[in-house]
Structures are given as structure tokens and as C-alpha cells.
Coordinates of N, CA, C and O in Angstrom, one line a residue:
X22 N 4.4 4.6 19.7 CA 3.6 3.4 19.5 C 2.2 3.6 19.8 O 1.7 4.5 20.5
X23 N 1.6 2.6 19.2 CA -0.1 3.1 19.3 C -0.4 1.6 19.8 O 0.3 0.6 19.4
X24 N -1.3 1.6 20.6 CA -2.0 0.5 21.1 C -3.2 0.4 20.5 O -3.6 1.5 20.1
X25 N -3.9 -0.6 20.5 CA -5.3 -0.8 19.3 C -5.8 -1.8 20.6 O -5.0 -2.7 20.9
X26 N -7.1 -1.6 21.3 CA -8.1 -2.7 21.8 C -9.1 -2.9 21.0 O -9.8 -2.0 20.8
X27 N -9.5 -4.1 20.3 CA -10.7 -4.6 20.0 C -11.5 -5.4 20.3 O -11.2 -6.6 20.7
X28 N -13.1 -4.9 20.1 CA -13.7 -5.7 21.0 C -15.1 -6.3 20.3 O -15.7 -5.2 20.2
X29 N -15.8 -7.2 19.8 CA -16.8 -7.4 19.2 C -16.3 -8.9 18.3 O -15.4 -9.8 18.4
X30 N -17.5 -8.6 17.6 CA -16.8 -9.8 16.6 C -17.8 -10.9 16.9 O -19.0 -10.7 17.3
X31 N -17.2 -12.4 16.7 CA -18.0 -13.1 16.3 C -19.0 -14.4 15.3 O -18.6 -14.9 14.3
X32 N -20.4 -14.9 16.0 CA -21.1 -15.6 14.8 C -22.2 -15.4 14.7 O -22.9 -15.1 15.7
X33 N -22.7 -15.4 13.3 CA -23.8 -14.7 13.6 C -24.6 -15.4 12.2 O -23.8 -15.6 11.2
X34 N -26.2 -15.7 12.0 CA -26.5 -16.3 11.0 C -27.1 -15.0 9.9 O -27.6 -13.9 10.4
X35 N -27.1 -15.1 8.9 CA -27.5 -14.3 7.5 C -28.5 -13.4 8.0 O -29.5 -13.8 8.6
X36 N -28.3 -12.0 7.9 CA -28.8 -11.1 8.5 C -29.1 -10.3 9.3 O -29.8 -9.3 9.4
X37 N -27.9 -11.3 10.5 CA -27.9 -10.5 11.9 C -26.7 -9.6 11.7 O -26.0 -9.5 10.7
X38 N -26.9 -9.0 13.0 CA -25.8 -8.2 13.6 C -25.0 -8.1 14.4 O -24.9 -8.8 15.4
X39 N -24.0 -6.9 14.0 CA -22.5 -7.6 15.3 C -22.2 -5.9 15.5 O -22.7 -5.0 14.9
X40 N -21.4 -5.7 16.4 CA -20.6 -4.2 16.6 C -19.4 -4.6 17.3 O -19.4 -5.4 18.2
X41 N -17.9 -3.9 16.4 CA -16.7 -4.0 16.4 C -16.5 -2.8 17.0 O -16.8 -1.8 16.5
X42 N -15.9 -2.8 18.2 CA -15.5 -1.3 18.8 C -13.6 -1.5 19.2 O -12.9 -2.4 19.5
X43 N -13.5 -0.4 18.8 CA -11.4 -0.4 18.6 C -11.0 0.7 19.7 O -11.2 1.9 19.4
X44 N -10.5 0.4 20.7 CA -10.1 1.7 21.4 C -8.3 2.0 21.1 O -7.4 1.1 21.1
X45 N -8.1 3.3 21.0 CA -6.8 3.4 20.5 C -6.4 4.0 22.0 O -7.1 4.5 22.8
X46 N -4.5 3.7 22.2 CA -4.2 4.8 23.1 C -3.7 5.9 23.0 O -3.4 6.7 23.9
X47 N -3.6 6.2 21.6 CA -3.5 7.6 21.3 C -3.9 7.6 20.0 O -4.1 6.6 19.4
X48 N -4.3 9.4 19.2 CA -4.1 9.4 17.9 C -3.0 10.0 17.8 O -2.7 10.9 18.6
X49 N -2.3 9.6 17.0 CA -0.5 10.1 16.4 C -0.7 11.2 15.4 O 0.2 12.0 15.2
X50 N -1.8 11.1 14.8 CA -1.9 11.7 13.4 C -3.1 12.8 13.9 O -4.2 12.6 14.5
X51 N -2.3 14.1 13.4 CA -3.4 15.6 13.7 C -4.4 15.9 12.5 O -5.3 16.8 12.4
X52 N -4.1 14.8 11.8 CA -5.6 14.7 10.6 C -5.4 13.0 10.5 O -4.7 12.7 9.5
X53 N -5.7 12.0 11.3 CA -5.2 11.0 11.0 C -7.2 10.4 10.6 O -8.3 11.0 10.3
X54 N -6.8 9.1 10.8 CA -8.4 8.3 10.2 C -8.1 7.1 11.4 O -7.0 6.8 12.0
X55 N -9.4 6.5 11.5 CA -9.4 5.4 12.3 C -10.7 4.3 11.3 O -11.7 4.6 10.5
X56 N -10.1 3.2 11.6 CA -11.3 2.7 11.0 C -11.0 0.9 11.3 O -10.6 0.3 12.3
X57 N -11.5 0.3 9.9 CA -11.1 -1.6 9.7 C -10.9 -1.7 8.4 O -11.4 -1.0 7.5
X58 N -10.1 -2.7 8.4 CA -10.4 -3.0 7.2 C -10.5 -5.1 6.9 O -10.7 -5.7 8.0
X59 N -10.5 -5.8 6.1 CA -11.0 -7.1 6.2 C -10.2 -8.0 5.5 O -9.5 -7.7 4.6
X60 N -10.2 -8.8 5.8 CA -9.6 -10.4 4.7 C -10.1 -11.7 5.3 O -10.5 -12.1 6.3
X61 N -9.9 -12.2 3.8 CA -10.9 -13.3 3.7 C -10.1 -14.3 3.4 O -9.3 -13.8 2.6
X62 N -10.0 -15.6 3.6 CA -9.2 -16.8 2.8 C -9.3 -16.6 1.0 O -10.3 -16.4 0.3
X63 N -8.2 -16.6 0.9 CA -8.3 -16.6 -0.7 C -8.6 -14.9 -1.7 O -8.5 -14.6 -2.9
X64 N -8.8 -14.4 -0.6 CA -9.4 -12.6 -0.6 C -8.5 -11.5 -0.5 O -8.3 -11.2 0.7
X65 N -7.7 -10.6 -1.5 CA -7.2 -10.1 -0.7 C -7.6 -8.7 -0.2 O -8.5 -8.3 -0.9
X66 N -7.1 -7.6 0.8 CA -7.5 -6.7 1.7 C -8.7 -6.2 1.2 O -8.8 -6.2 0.0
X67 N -10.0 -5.4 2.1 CA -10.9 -4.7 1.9 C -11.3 -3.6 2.9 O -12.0 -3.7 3.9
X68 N -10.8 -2.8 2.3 CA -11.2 -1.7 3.5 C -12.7 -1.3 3.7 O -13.4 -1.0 2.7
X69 N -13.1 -1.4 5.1 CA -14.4 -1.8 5.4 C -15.1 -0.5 5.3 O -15.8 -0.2 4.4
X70 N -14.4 0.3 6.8 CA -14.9 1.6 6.7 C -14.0 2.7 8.0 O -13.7 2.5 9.1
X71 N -14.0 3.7 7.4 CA -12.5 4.4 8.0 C -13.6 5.7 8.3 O -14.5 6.0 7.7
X72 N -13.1 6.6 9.5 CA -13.5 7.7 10.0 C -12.4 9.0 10.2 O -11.4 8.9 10.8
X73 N -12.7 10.0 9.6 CA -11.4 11.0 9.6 C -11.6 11.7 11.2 O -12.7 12.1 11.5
X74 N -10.6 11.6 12.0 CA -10.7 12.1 13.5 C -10.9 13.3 13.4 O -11.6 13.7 14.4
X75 N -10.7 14.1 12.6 CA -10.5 15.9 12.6 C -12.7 16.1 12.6 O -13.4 16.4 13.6
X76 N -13.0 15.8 11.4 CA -14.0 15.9 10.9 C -15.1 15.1 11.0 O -16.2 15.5 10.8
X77 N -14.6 13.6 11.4 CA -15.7 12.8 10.9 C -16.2 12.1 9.7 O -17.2 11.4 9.6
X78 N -15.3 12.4 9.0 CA -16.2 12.3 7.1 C -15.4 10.8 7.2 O -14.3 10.5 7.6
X79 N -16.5 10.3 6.7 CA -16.4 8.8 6.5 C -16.1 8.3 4.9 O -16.3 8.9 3.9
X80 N -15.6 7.0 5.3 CA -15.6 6.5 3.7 C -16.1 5.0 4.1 O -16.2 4.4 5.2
X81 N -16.5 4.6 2.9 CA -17.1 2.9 3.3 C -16.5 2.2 1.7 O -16.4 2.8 0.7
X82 N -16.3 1.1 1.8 CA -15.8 -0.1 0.7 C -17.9 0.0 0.3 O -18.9 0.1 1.0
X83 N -17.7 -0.2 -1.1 CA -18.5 -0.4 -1.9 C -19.4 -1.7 -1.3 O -20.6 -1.9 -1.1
X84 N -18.5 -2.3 -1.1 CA -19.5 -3.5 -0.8 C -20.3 -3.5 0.4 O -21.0 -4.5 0.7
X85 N -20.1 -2.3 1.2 CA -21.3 -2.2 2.5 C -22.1 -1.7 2.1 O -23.1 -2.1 2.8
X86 N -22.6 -0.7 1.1 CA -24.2 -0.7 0.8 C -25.3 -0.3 1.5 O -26.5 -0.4 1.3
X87 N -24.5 0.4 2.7 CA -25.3 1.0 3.6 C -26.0 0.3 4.4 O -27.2 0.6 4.8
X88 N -25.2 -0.8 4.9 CA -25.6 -2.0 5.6 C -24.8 -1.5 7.3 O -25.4 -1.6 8.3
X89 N -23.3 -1.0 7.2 CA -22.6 -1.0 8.2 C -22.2 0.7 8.8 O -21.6 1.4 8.0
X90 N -22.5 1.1 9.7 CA -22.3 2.7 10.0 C -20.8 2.7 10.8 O -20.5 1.7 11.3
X91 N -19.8 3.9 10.8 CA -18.9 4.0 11.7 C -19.1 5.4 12.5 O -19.5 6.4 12.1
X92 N -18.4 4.8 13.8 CA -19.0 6.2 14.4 C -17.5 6.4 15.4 O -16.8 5.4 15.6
X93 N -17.2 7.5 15.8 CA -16.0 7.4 16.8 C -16.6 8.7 18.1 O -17.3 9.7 18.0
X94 N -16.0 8.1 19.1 CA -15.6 8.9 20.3 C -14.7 9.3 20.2 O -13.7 8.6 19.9
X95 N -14.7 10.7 20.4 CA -13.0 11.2 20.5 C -12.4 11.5 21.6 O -11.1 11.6 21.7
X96 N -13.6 11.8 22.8 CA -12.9 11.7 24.3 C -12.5 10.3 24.5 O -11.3 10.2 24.8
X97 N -13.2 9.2 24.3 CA -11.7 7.7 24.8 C -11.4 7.2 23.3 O -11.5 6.0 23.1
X98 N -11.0 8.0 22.3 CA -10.2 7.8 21.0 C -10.8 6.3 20.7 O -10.1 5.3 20.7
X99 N -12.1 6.3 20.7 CA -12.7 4.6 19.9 C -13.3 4.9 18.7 O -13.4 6.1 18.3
X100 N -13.7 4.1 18.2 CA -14.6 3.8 17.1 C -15.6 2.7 17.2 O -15.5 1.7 18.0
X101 N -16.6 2.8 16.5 CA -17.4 1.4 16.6 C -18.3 1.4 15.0 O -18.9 2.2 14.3
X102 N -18.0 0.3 14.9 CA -19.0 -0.2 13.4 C -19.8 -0.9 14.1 O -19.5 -1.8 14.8
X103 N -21.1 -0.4 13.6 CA -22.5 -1.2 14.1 C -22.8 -1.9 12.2 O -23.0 -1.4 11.1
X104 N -22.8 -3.5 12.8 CA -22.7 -4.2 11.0 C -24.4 -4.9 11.3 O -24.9 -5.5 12.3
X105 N -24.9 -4.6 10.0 CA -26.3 -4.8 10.5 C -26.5 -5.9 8.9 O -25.5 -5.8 8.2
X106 N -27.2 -6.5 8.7 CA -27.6 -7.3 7.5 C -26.2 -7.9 6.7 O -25.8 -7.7 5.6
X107 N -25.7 -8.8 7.7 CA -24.6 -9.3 7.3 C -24.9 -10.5 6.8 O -25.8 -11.2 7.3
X108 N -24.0 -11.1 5.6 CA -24.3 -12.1 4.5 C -22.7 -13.0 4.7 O -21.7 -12.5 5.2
X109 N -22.8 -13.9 4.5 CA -21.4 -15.1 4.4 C -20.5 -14.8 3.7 O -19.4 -15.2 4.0
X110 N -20.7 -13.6 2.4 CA -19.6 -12.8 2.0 C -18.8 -11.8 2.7 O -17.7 -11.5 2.3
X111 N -19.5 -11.4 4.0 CA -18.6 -10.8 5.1 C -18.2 -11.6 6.1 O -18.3 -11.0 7.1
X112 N -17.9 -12.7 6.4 CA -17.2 -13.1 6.5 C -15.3 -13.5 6.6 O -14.8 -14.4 5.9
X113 N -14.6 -12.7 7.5 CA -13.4 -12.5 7.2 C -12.8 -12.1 8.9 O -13.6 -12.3 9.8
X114 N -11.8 -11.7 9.0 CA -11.1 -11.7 10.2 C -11.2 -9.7 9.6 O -11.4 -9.3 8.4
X115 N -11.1 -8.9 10.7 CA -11.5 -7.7 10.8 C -10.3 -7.0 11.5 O -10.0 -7.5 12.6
X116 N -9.7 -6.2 11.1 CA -8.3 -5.3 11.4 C -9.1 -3.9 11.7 O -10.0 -3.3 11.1
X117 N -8.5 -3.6 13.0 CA -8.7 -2.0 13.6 C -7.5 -1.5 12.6 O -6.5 -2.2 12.3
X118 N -7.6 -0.2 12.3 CA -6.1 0.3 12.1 C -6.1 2.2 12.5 O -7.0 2.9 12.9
X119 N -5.0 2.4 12.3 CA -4.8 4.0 12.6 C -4.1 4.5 11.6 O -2.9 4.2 11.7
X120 N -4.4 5.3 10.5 CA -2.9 5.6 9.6 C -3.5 7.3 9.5 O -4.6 7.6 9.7
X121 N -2.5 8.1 9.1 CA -2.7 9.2 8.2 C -3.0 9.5 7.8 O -3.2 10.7 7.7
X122 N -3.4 8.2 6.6 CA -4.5 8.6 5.4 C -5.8 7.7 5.3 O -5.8 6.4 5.6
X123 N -6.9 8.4 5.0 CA -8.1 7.7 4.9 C -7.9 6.6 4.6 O -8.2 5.7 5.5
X124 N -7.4 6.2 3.3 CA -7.9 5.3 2.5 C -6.7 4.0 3.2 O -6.4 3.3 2.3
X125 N -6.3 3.9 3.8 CA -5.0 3.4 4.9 C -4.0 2.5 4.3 O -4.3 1.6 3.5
X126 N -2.7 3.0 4.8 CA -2.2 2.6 3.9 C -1.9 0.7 3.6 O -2.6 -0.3 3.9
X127 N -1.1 0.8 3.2 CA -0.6 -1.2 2.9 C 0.9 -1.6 3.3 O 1.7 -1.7 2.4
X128 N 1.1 -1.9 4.6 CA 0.2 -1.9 5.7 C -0.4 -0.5 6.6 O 0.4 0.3 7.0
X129 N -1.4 -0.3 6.8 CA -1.6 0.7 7.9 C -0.6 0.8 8.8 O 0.0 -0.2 9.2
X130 N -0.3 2.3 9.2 CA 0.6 2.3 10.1 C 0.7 2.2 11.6 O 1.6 2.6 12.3
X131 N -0.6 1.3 12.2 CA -1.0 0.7 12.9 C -1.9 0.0 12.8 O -2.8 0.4 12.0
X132 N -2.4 -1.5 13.4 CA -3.3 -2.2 13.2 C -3.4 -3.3 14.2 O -2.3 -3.7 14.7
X133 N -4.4 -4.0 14.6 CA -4.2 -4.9 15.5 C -4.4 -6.5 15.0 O -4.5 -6.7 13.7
X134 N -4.5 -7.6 15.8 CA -4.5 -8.7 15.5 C -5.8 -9.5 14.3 O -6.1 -10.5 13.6
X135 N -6.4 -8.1 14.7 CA -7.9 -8.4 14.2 C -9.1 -9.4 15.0 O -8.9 -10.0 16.1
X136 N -10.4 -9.4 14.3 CA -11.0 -9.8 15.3 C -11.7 -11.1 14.1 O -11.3 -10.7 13.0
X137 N -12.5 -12.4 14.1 CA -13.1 -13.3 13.1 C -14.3 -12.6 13.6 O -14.7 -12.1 14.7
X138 N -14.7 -12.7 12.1 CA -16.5 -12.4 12.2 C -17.3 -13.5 11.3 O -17.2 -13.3 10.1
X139 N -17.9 -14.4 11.7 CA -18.4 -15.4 10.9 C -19.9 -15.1 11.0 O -20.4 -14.6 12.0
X140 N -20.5 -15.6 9.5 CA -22.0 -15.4 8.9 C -22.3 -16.6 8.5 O -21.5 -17.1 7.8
X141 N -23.6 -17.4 8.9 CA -23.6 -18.7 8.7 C -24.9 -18.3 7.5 O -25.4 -17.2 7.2
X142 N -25.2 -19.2 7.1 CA -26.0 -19.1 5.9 C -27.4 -19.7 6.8 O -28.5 -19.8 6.2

């Protein structure tokens, strides 16, 4: 079993910024990925942005635009997304997860409660 802490999140008006940090208690996976992914009322899943533990190589959902960075520690197994120029379209409840594969699966094979991140106009 994997434990997931998250911490961040939030409200924040059109343009500001927020940082989601996920501490895991272990990685399970010897090439696994860490990352979030998102949902929205009415929306369904979007993977935000995921980090490969081995390497580092990142992937991001189209729709960050080079707005949101992910970064991980691998001595206390975290991650953190620093979300910078956020719009009311991001807007959504935010999932840590841990899976094996980048693109994670449905459902990830770990994930936590999630965190709300609200963008006011």
C-alpha cells in the first residue's frame, strides 16, 4: 500500500498562483511516475502533469501551456506543481497519484482524496 499526503490547493483570483505538494510513502514502481491529475463538474479526467521517478522526464495535459512546472524530491519521495497564471478553467478538485505508467492509468494505481483548487474570475 502507498500512502499519498497532499498539501496546497485552494482560492485564488485569475492569474494567481498556488503549489500542490504530494508526499508519497513509498515508490512501488522501479520506473514508476508521480504526478495529478484533475476533474471538473460536468468534466471528465485530465491529467495535469506527471514526473517519471527514474529520470525525471515530464509530461503535461495540453492545456497547461507552460503555465504549471512539476518538480520531485526523491530523497522524501514528493512532488510539487508550482501553478502559476491560473484561469476559472482550472478550476477542479486535483488527484496526487502513483502508477507505473506515465500517462496513469484509469484509475491510477494509487491516488489520494484530492485537493479543490478554485479561480475566481
Amino acid at each position: 500500500q502507498v500512502q499519498l499526503v497532499e498539501s496546497g490547493g485552494g482560492s485564488v483570483q485569475t492569474g494567481g498562483s498556488l503549489k500542490l505538494s504530494c508526499s508519497a510513502s513509498r515508490m512501488p514502481f522501479s520506473n514508476g511516475a508521480m504526478g495529478w491529475f484533475r476533474r471538473a463538474p460536468g468534466y471528465g479526467r485530465e491529467v495535469v502533469a506527471v514526473i517519471n521517478w527514474n529520470d525525471g522526464t515530464t509530461k503535461y495535459g495540453d492545456f497547461v501551456k507552460g503555465r504549471f512546472t512539476i518538480s520531485r524530491d526523491t530523497a522524501k519521495t514528493t512532488v510539487h506543481l508550482q501553478m502559476n497564471g491560473l484561469t476559472p478553467e482550472d478550476t477542479a478538485r486535483y488527484y496526487c497519484a502513483v502508477d507505473k505508467d506515465r500517462n496513469l492509468g484509469i484509475p491510477p494505481d494509487y491516488f489520494d482524496q484530492g485537493v479543490q483548487v478554485t479561480v475566481s474570475s
